Amino acid sequence: MRIEVDYRPTPKQAAFHQSRANEALFGGAAGGGKSKALVMDALARVLMHPGTHAYLFRRTYRELEDTLVAEARASIPRRIGLYNASRHEMQVVGGGVLHFRHCRGTADMYDYAGTEMHWLYFDELTSFEQPVYEYLKTRLRAKASLGIVPVVRCASNPGGIGHAWVRARFVDAGTPMKPVRQRIFSRALGREREVSTQYIPALATENPHVGQAYIFELESKPEALRRALLEGDWNAFEGQVFTEFRDDPTRYGERRWTHVIKPFAIPGHWMRYVSFDHGYSKPFSVGWWAVSPSGTAFRYREWYGWNGTPNRGMELSPKEIARGILAREEEERREGIRFDRIADPSIFERSRGESIAQQMGAEGVQFRKGDNARLAGKMQLHGRLRFDPEGRPGLYVFDCCRQFIRTVPALAYDAARVEDVDTDAEDHVYDETRYFLMSKPYGQQGGME
């Protein structure tokens, strides 16, 4: 039986439907037709594979009703799919089902413990925490008799609680439009398998169904919101703290109007600093800085103590961290370079015996107490990120410092302390950067920059 639906996908929507990746994100700007692409992709899969079940998630049922459910009821003829409002499901000819579901957070995700999902969809993926995404992915399975390979398909604008992990997983993982492949090994099965992700960027200007009035409306928004929703810029989003931050690869060479640059050989006479924020179950962060004679700061190396999952630590002891710091400085120390080290003042606390600072000092890594004034430190970073009239900031980051680039631009404001950074965010790199900047680093006089 031939089934036809009045749907003419844009080139980007078509690329999303044709993706062969295990996980794909259709994301970026508003107005790119993302919700429609999710619904039509789910419909196509349950029609092509009768009897299969697609699960489409938003964070709340109200969001579901306003977006995915409304899109499905408007776009799918009743002769093809009938929506049951009490069950939040659409029965499709051939026996397939579209399940419209919500998951507010980790407390709700276990409601789906016994569910078998064949096709898994997330709308506004950045509104979900990563543990929710990872857990619901474990519900993705199918009997061999169905002859299908279950997939995950997502859509999202920049911003939200999941901004950092979504960006790391899809946007920064590779080149837009091109699948990123990696091989994973199963100890239980004793063999490897290839898995892939793909990021397909969307812009409102690429969608012929979006009116010009909507484009004008997006252009009128404040800078961060405009960059996120109109340009699909993952370095900007509503509520972003450091809207000044720019990562423009086209300007790495000239070092103007970008904070991220290519590494270069640092002159031996420049002052060197190390900043440290301790963590165990949460990541620790170590940053190495050089300061030019004119006072410009360069973050040239970092060591981030995570286990590969955002905001999860490596659980290293203070002595292990100290030895790791020394190993990374070995070549510089052989050249006679000395470091001024500044750390989180809490590591000097001795209420429970030997302090963290003492344990690290026993390995040869000495720190002085950093200034933990939060708002003053935040203003220091704002000031350093500001460009002068020639486009030169007071702080640069080498492009090898991926954790600064990943986490600092993703920081949002605290809902209660509206001038401060949300301390529940992945703020460890930011914190040690504050300690460094509050130490009033200076460049040794003389020499050429």
Short mmCIF file of C-alpha atoms in Angstrom, two decimals:
data_model
loop_
_atom_site.label_atom_id
_atom_site.label_comp_id
_atom_site.label_asym_id
_atom_site.label_seq_id
_atom_site.Cartn_x
_atom_site.Cartn_y
_atom_site.Cartn_z
CA MET A 1 0.00 0.00 0.00
CA ARG A 2 1.37 3.40 -1.00
CA ILE A 3 0.97 6.09 1.67
CA GLU A 4 1.54 9.75 0.81
CA VAL A 5 1.91 12.72 3.15
CA ASP A 6 2.13 16.36 2.05
CA TYR A 7 5.67 17.04 3.24
CA ARG A 8 8.43 18.68 1.24
CA PRO A 9 11.59 18.62 3.36
CA THR A 10 14.20 21.33 3.09
CA PRO A 11 17.70 20.16 2.09
CA LYS A 12 18.75 20.09 5.77
CA GLN A 13 15.62 18.20 6.80
CA ALA A 14 16.28 15.71 4.00
CA ALA A 15 19.87 15.25 5.22
CA PHE A 16 18.50 14.57 8.70
CA HIS A 17 16.13 11.90 7.37
CA GLN A 18 18.88 10.31 5.28
CA SER A 19 21.43 10.19 8.11
CA ARG A 20 22.77 6.72 8.83
CA ALA A 21 24.36 7.73 12.14
CA ASN A 22 23.36 5.99 15.34
CA GLU A 23 22.70 9.39 16.91
CA ALA A 24 21.95 12.58 14.99
CA LEU A 25 21.25 16.14 16.11
CA PHE A 26 19.32 18.56 13.91
CA GLY A 27 20.14 21.77 15.68
CA GLY A 28 21.22 25.33 15.89
CA ALA A 29 18.97 28.23 15.00
CA ALA A 30 15.26 28.59 15.62
CA GLY A 31 12.87 28.23 12.70
CA GLY A 32 14.84 25.53 10.92
CA GLY A 33 11.92 23.11 10.92
CA LYS A 34 13.32 20.86 13.63
CA SER A 35 10.10 19.74 15.34
CA LYS A 36 8.49 18.92 12.01
CA ALA A 37 11.56 16.96 10.98
CA LEU A 38 11.37 14.88 14.18
CA VAL A 39 7.69 14.06 13.73
CA MET A 40 7.98 13.21 10.05
CA ASP A 41 11.09 11.12 10.63
CA ALA A 42 9.31 9.12 13.33
CA LEU A 43 6.27 8.67 11.10
CA ALA A 44 8.37 7.45 8.18
CA ARG A 45 10.13 4.86 10.33
CA VAL A 46 6.98 3.34 11.84
CA LEU A 47 5.35 3.27 8.39
CA MET A 48 8.35 1.59 6.75
CA HIS A 49 8.65 -0.86 9.64
CA PRO A 50 5.11 -1.86 10.66
CA GLY A 51 4.63 -2.69 14.30
CA THR A 52 7.53 -0.59 15.55
CA HIS A 53 7.28 2.06 18.26
CA ALA A 54 8.75 5.56 18.22
CA TYR A 55 9.10 7.52 21.46
CA LEU A 56 9.21 11.31 21.20
CA PHE A 57 10.30 13.20 24.32
CA ARG A 58 9.99 16.72 25.62
CA ARG A 59 10.78 17.71 29.18
CA THR A 60 7.12 18.40 30.11
CA TYR A 61 3.73 17.33 28.76
CA ARG A 62 2.78 20.96 28.20
CA GLU A 63 5.81 21.37 25.93
CA LEU A 64 4.79 18.16 24.17
CA GLU A 65 1.26 19.41 23.53
CA ASP A 66 2.48 22.78 22.28
CA THR A 67 5.09 21.36 19.89
CA LEU A 68 5.38 17.71 18.89
CA VAL A 69 1.74 16.74 19.47
CA ALA A 70 0.49 19.89 17.75
CA GLU A 71 2.85 19.23 14.82
CA ALA A 72 1.74 15.60 14.51
CA ARG A 73 -1.96 16.43 14.58
CA ALA A 74 -1.50 19.19 12.01
CA SER A 75 0.77 17.28 9.63
CA ILE A 76 -0.42 13.66 9.77
CA PRO A 77 -3.80 12.97 8.12
CA ARG A 78 -6.33 11.05 10.23
CA ARG A 79 -6.42 8.31 7.60
CA ILE A 80 -2.76 7.63 8.49
CA GLY A 81 -2.65 8.27 12.22
CA LEU A 82 -5.25 8.76 14.97
CA TYR A 83 -4.18 10.57 18.13
CA ASN A 84 -5.42 9.31 21.51
CA ALA A 85 -5.22 12.30 23.85
CA SER A 86 -5.69 10.28 27.05
CA ARG A 87 -2.80 7.95 26.19
CA HIS A 88 -0.66 10.58 24.42
CA GLU A 89 -0.20 8.18 21.51
CA MET A 90 -0.87 8.10 17.79
CA GLN A 91 -1.80 4.76 16.24
CA VAL A 92 -0.46 4.58 12.69
CA VAL A 93 -1.68 2.38 9.85
CA GLY A 94 0.28 -0.85 9.79
CA GLY A 95 0.39 -1.15 13.58
CA GLY A 96 3.13 1.35 14.41
CA VAL A 97 2.75 3.79 17.29
CA LEU A 98 4.09 7.27 18.03
CA HIS A 99 4.39 7.65 21.82
CA PHE A 100 4.56 11.25 23.05
CA ARG A 101 6.28 11.27 26.42
CA HIS A 102 7.88 13.59 28.98
CA CYS A 103 10.83 13.27 31.34
CA ARG A 104 11.53 16.18 33.67
CA GLY A 105 14.71 14.75 35.12
CA THR A 106 16.45 11.78 36.65
CA ALA A 107 13.53 11.09 39.03
CA ASP A 108 11.23 10.45 36.04
CA MET A 109 13.51 8.43 33.79
CA TYR A 110 12.92 5.16 35.66
CA ASP A 111 9.25 5.32 34.67
CA TYR A 112 10.50 3.83 31.40
CA ALA A 113 12.50 0.98 32.98
CA GLY A 114 10.61 -1.81 31.21
CA THR A 115 9.97 -0.02 27.93
CA GLU A 116 11.22 -1.32 24.58
CA MET A 117 11.85 1.64 22.28
CA HIS A 118 12.65 1.11 18.62
CA TRP A 119 13.12 4.76 17.62
CA LEU A 120 14.03 7.41 20.20
CA TYR A 121 13.49 11.15 19.67
CA PHE A 122 14.33 14.20 21.81
CA ASP A 123 13.07 17.69 21.05
CA GLU A 124 15.09 20.52 22.64
CA LEU A 125 17.79 18.10 23.74
CA THR A 126 19.61 20.81 25.69
CA SER A 127 16.72 20.91 28.18
CA PHE A 128 17.65 17.37 29.29
CA GLU A 129 20.44 16.33 31.66
CA GLN A 130 22.91 13.85 30.19
CA PRO A 131 22.01 11.02 32.64
CA VAL A 132 18.42 11.15 31.34
CA TYR A 133 19.62 10.86 27.75
CA GLU A 134 21.99 8.01 28.55
CA TYR A 135 19.39 6.08 30.53
CA LEU A 136 16.64 6.39 27.94
CA LYS A 137 19.13 5.20 25.33
CA THR A 138 19.36 1.93 27.27
CA ARG A 139 15.66 1.38 26.48
CA LEU A 140 16.52 1.39 22.77
CA ARG A 141 16.38 -2.21 21.61
CA ALA A 142 14.58 -4.45 19.13
CA LYS A 143 13.98 -8.14 18.57
CA ALA A 144 16.04 -9.59 15.72
CA SER A 145 12.81 -10.53 13.92
CA LEU A 146 12.02 -6.85 13.33
CA GLY A 147 15.13 -6.48 11.17
CA ILE A 148 15.87 -2.92 12.27
CA VAL A 149 18.77 -0.99 13.81
CA PRO A 150 17.29 1.38 16.44
CA VAL A 151 18.51 4.99 16.28
CA VAL A 152 18.37 8.21 18.28
CA ARG A 153 17.27 11.44 16.60
CA CYS A 154 17.35 14.83 18.33
CA ALA A 155 16.69 18.50 17.73
CA SER A 156 17.72 21.52 19.76
CA ASN A 157 18.64 25.17 19.93
CA PRO A 158 21.70 26.24 21.95
CA GLY A 159 21.15 26.94 25.66
CA GLY A 160 19.58 25.13 28.58
CA ILE A 161 20.90 22.88 31.32
CA GLY A 162 22.31 20.40 28.81
CA HIS A 163 24.06 22.91 26.56
CA ALA A 164 27.60 21.84 27.44
CA TRP A 165 27.19 18.09 27.05
CA VAL A 166 25.10 18.35 23.87
CA ARG A 167 27.68 20.66 22.32
CA ALA A 168 30.52 18.31 23.29
CA ARG A 169 28.74 15.20 22.02
CA PHE A 170 27.53 16.52 18.69
CA VAL A 171 28.73 20.02 17.74
CA ASP A 172 32.39 19.97 18.80
CA ALA A 173 32.92 16.29 18.03
CA GLY A 174 33.60 16.83 14.34
CA THR A 175 32.65 18.70 11.17
CA PRO A 176 28.99 19.67 10.67
CA MET A 177 27.11 17.32 8.30
CA LYS A 178 29.83 14.65 8.46
CA PRO A 179 29.32 11.54 10.64
CA VAL A 180 31.84 11.06 13.45
CA ARG A 181 32.69 7.39 13.87
CA GLN A 182 34.32 5.58 16.76
CA ARG A 183 34.78 1.96 17.71
CA ILE A 184 33.65 0.67 21.09
CA PHE A 185 34.60 -2.64 22.65
CA SER A 186 32.21 -4.93 24.52
CA ARG A 187 33.90 -6.96 27.24
CA ALA A 188 30.74 -9.06 27.57
CA LEU A 189 30.71 -9.97 23.87
CA GLY A 190 34.45 -9.82 23.29
CA ARG A 191 34.17 -7.79 20.09
CA GLU A 192 34.08 -4.26 18.70
CA ARG A 193 31.29 -2.25 17.15
CA GLU A 194 31.31 1.02 15.22
CA VAL A 195 28.99 3.78 16.43
CA SER A 196 28.51 7.23 14.95
CA THR A 197 27.08 10.66 15.69
CA GLN A 198 26.18 13.44 13.26
CA TYR A 199 25.40 17.13 13.66
CA ILE A 200 23.20 18.77 11.03
CA PRO A 201 22.99 22.55 11.57
CA ALA A 202 19.75 24.36 10.79
CA LEU A 203 19.03 28.02 10.05
CA ALA A 204 15.68 29.78 9.79
CA THR A 205 16.86 31.43 6.55
CA GLU A 206 17.14 27.95 4.99
CA ASN A 207 13.49 27.18 5.66
CA PRO A 208 11.20 28.56 2.93
CA HIS A 209 8.17 28.05 5.20
CA VAL A 210 9.39 30.68 7.69
CA GLY A 211 8.11 34.20 7.06
CA GLN A 212 10.34 37.25 6.90
CA ALA A 213 8.60 38.74 9.95
CA TYR A 214 10.01 35.91 12.07
CA ILE A 215 13.54 36.63 10.83
CA PHE A 216 13.12 40.32 11.68
CA GLU A 217 11.86 39.33 15.14
CA LEU A 218 14.94 37.17 15.81
CA GLU A 219 17.24 39.96 14.62
CA SER A 220 15.70 42.34 17.16
CA LYS A 221 16.65 40.18 20.16
CA PRO A 222 19.56 40.89 22.55
CA GLU A 223 22.92 39.81 21.19
CA ALA A 224 23.30 36.44 22.93
CA LEU A 225 19.74 35.37 22.15
CA ARG A 226 20.04 36.61 18.56
CA ARG A 227 23.30 34.75 17.99
CA ALA A 228 21.83 31.54 19.40
CA LEU A 229 18.42 31.57 17.71
CA LEU A 230 19.18 33.32 14.41
CA GLU A 231 22.74 32.19 13.76
CA GLY A 232 22.69 28.87 15.64
CA ASP A 233 25.84 29.96 17.49
CA TRP A 234 26.68 27.45 20.23
CA ASN A 235 28.94 30.04 21.87
CA ALA A 236 25.86 32.10 22.78
CA PHE A 237 22.52 31.47 24.47
CA GLU A 238 19.95 33.24 26.66
CA GLY A 239 21.20 33.55 30.22
CA GLN A 240 24.83 33.11 29.15
CA VAL A 241 27.28 34.80 31.52
CA PHE A 242 30.29 35.42 29.29
CA THR A 243 28.66 36.71 26.13
CA GLU A 244 31.97 38.34 25.16
CA PHE A 245 33.64 35.00 24.40
CA ARG A 246 34.50 34.36 20.74
CA ASP A 247 35.99 31.30 19.08
CA ASP A 248 36.58 32.17 15.42
CA PRO A 249 38.98 29.78 13.65
CA THR A 250 39.23 32.15 10.68
CA ARG A 251 41.00 34.66 12.95
CA TYR A 252 43.33 32.34 14.86
CA GLY A 253 46.32 33.51 12.83
CA GLU A 254 45.85 37.25 13.30
CA ARG A 255 44.73 36.91 16.95
CA ARG A 256 42.07 39.58 16.58
CA TRP A 257 38.36 39.35 17.51
CA THR A 258 38.84 35.84 18.85
CA HIS A 259 39.87 34.51 22.25
CA VAL A 260 40.90 31.11 20.95
CA ILE A 261 44.18 30.96 19.02
CA LYS A 262 46.71 28.46 17.76
CA PRO A 263 49.58 27.53 20.13
CA PHE A 264 52.95 29.23 19.72
CA ALA A 265 56.33 28.93 21.43
CA ILE A 266 56.12 30.99 24.62
CA PRO A 267 59.21 33.15 25.29
CA GLY A 268 61.19 31.93 28.27
CA HIS A 269 61.14 35.31 30.04
CA TRP A 270 57.35 35.49 30.28
CA MET A 271 55.90 34.96 33.75
CA ARG A 272 54.21 31.57 34.30
CA TYR A 273 51.31 30.77 36.59
CA VAL A 274 49.36 27.65 37.56
CA SER A 275 45.78 27.80 38.84
CA PHE A 276 44.05 24.89 40.56
CA ASP A 277 40.50 23.99 41.59
CA HIS A 278 40.33 20.75 43.53
CA GLY A 279 37.79 17.99 42.93
CA TYR A 280 37.36 14.28 43.55
CA SER A 281 33.87 13.05 42.62
CA LYS A 282 33.61 16.28 40.62
CA PRO A 283 36.45 17.20 38.24
CA PHE A 284 39.55 19.04 39.36
CA SER A 285 41.02 21.61 36.99
CA VAL A 286 44.59 22.80 36.49
CA GLY A 287 45.42 25.69 34.17
CA TRP A 288 48.86 26.83 33.02
CA TRP A 289 49.16 30.50 32.11
CA ALA A 290 51.81 32.73 30.59
CA VAL A 291 51.66 36.51 30.88
CA SER A 292 53.32 38.71 28.27
CA PRO A 293 55.34 41.84 29.20
CA SER A 294 52.29 43.96 28.35
CA GLY A 295 50.11 41.93 30.74
CA THR A 296 48.13 39.80 28.28
CA ALA A 297 47.31 36.36 29.70
CA PHE A 298 47.61 33.18 27.62
CA ARG A 299 46.15 29.86 28.79
CA TYR A 300 48.53 27.46 27.09
CA ARG A 301 47.91 24.14 28.83
CA GLU A 302 45.29 22.51 31.02
CA TRP A 303 44.61 19.25 32.82
CA TYR A 304 41.00 18.48 33.53
CA GLY A 305 40.28 15.69 35.98
CA TRP A 306 37.13 14.18 34.51
CA ASN A 307 36.25 10.64 33.51
CA GLY A 308 34.91 11.67 30.10
CA THR A 309 31.41 12.35 31.43
CA PRO A 310 30.64 16.04 32.02
CA ASN A 311 31.02 17.04 35.68
CA ARG A 312 32.19 13.58 36.80
CA GLY A 313 35.62 13.39 38.41
CA MET A 314 38.55 10.99 38.02
CA GLU A 315 38.70 10.43 41.81
CA LEU A 316 42.45 10.99 42.04
CA SER A 317 44.13 11.63 45.39
CA PRO A 318 45.85 14.98 46.04
CA LYS A 319 49.25 13.28 45.78
CA GLU A 320 48.34 11.73 42.41
CA ILE A 321 47.25 15.14 41.13
CA ALA A 322 50.50 16.72 42.36
CA ARG A 323 52.58 14.09 40.57
CA GLY A 324 50.55 14.67 37.40
CA ILE A 325 51.21 18.41 37.59
CA LEU A 326 54.96 17.89 37.97
CA ALA A 327 55.03 15.46 35.04
CA ARG A 328 53.37 18.04 32.79
CA GLU A 329 55.85 20.73 33.85
CA GLU A 330 58.97 18.61 33.61
CA GLU A 331 60.39 20.03 30.37
CA GLU A 332 59.80 23.63 31.44
CA ARG A 333 61.39 23.09 34.85
CA ARG A 334 64.48 21.62 33.15
CA GLU A 335 64.73 24.93 31.28
CA GLY A 336 64.71 26.82 34.57
CA ILE A 337 61.14 28.10 34.31
CA ARG A 338 59.43 28.72 37.64
CA PHE A 339 55.70 28.79 38.35
CA ASP A 340 53.60 30.90 40.67
CA ARG A 341 50.81 28.53 41.76
CA ILE A 342 47.42 29.73 43.04
CA ALA A 343 44.66 27.45 44.34
CA ASP A 344 41.19 27.23 45.78
CA PRO A 345 41.58 28.44 49.39
CA SER A 346 39.52 25.48 50.66
CA ILE A 347 42.46 23.11 50.02
CA PHE A 348 44.26 24.71 52.98
CA GLU A 349 41.51 23.63 55.39
CA ARG A 350 42.94 21.44 58.20
CA SER A 351 39.80 20.59 60.19
CA ARG A 352 40.10 16.93 59.20
CA GLY A 353 43.83 16.48 59.63
CA GLU A 354 46.42 17.01 56.91
CA SER A 355 45.15 19.49 54.35
CA ILE A 356 45.01 18.86 50.61
CA ALA A 357 47.60 21.62 50.17
CA GLN A 358 49.95 19.85 52.60
CA GLN A 359 49.54 16.52 50.81
CA MET A 360 50.37 18.13 47.47
CA GLY A 361 53.22 20.09 49.02
CA ALA A 362 54.78 16.84 50.21
CA GLU A 363 55.09 15.87 46.53
CA GLY A 364 56.78 19.17 45.65
CA VAL A 365 53.77 21.19 44.44
CA GLN A 366 53.32 24.33 46.55
CA PHE A 367 50.31 26.65 46.22
CA ARG A 368 49.36 29.97 47.71
CA LYS A 369 45.77 30.79 48.65
CA GLY A 370 43.65 32.19 45.88
CA ASP A 371 41.12 34.98 46.38
CA ASN A 372 37.65 33.41 46.20
CA ALA A 373 35.67 36.66 45.88
CA ARG A 374 33.13 35.41 43.35
CA LEU A 375 31.72 38.62 41.89
CA ALA A 376 35.09 40.36 41.78
CA GLY A 377 36.58 37.33 40.03
CA LYS A 378 33.72 37.27 37.55
CA MET A 379 34.30 40.94 36.72
CA GLN A 380 38.01 40.24 36.25
CA LEU A 381 37.16 37.71 33.53
CA HIS A 382 34.63 40.03 31.90
CA GLY A 383 37.32 42.68 31.73
CA ARG A 384 39.93 40.32 30.29
CA LEU A 385 37.54 39.06 27.60
CA ARG A 386 36.71 42.58 26.41
CA PHE A 387 38.29 43.49 23.06
CA ASP A 388 40.18 46.74 22.59
CA PRO A 389 39.44 48.88 19.50
CA GLU A 390 41.86 46.75 17.46
CA GLY A 391 40.15 43.50 18.46
CA ARG A 392 42.72 42.31 20.99
CA PRO A 393 41.51 40.93 24.35
CA GLY A 394 43.35 40.69 27.65
CA LEU A 395 43.11 36.90 27.69
CA TYR A 396 43.71 34.23 25.04
CA VAL A 397 43.17 30.48 25.12
CA PHE A 398 45.21 28.02 23.04
CA ASP A 399 42.91 25.81 20.99
CA CYS A 400 44.29 22.73 22.78
CA CYS A 401 42.58 23.88 26.00
CA ARG A 402 39.32 22.17 25.08
CA GLN A 403 37.78 22.17 28.55
CA PHE A 404 37.98 25.95 28.92
CA ILE A 405 36.43 26.29 25.46
CA ARG A 406 33.74 23.73 26.33
CA THR A 407 32.71 24.83 29.81
CA VAL A 408 33.33 28.55 30.33
CA PRO A 409 31.13 29.80 27.44
CA ALA A 410 28.40 27.39 28.61
CA LEU A 411 28.07 28.96 32.07
CA ALA A 412 24.70 30.49 32.91
CA TYR A 413 23.52 32.85 35.63
CA ASP A 414 22.31 31.56 38.99
CA ALA A 415 18.52 31.85 39.34
CA ALA A 416 18.76 33.09 42.95
CA ARG A 417 22.02 35.08 42.91
CA VAL A 418 21.30 36.82 39.64
CA GLU A 419 24.74 38.44 39.29
CA ASP A 420 26.67 35.23 39.94
CA VAL A 421 27.43 32.10 37.95
CA ASP A 422 25.25 29.04 38.60
CA THR A 423 27.38 26.96 40.99
CA ASP A 424 25.55 23.76 39.99
CA ALA A 425 27.08 24.10 36.53
CA GLU A 426 30.39 22.62 35.39
CA ASP A 427 32.35 25.61 36.69
CA HIS A 428 35.71 24.11 37.71
CA VAL A 429 37.78 25.65 34.90
CA TYR A 430 36.06 28.96 35.54
CA ASP A 431 36.85 28.81 39.25
CA GLU A 432 40.59 28.24 38.79
CA THR A 433 40.61 30.96 36.13
CA ARG A 434 39.13 33.31 38.75
CA TYR A 435 41.87 32.44 41.24
CA PHE A 436 44.49 33.19 38.61
CA LEU A 437 42.97 36.53 37.59
CA MET A 438 42.38 37.63 41.19
CA SER A 439 46.10 37.10 41.87
CA LYS A 440 46.70 40.18 39.68
CA PRO A 441 49.15 38.45 37.34
CA TYR A 442 51.72 40.68 35.73
CA GLY A 443 54.22 40.35 32.91
CA GLN A 444 57.93 40.72 33.58
CA GLN A 445 59.24 43.91 32.06
CA GLY A 446 61.53 43.76 29.06
CA GLY A 447 61.73 41.52 26.03
CA MET A 448 59.53 41.33 23.00
CA GLU A 449 55.95 40.07 23.08
#
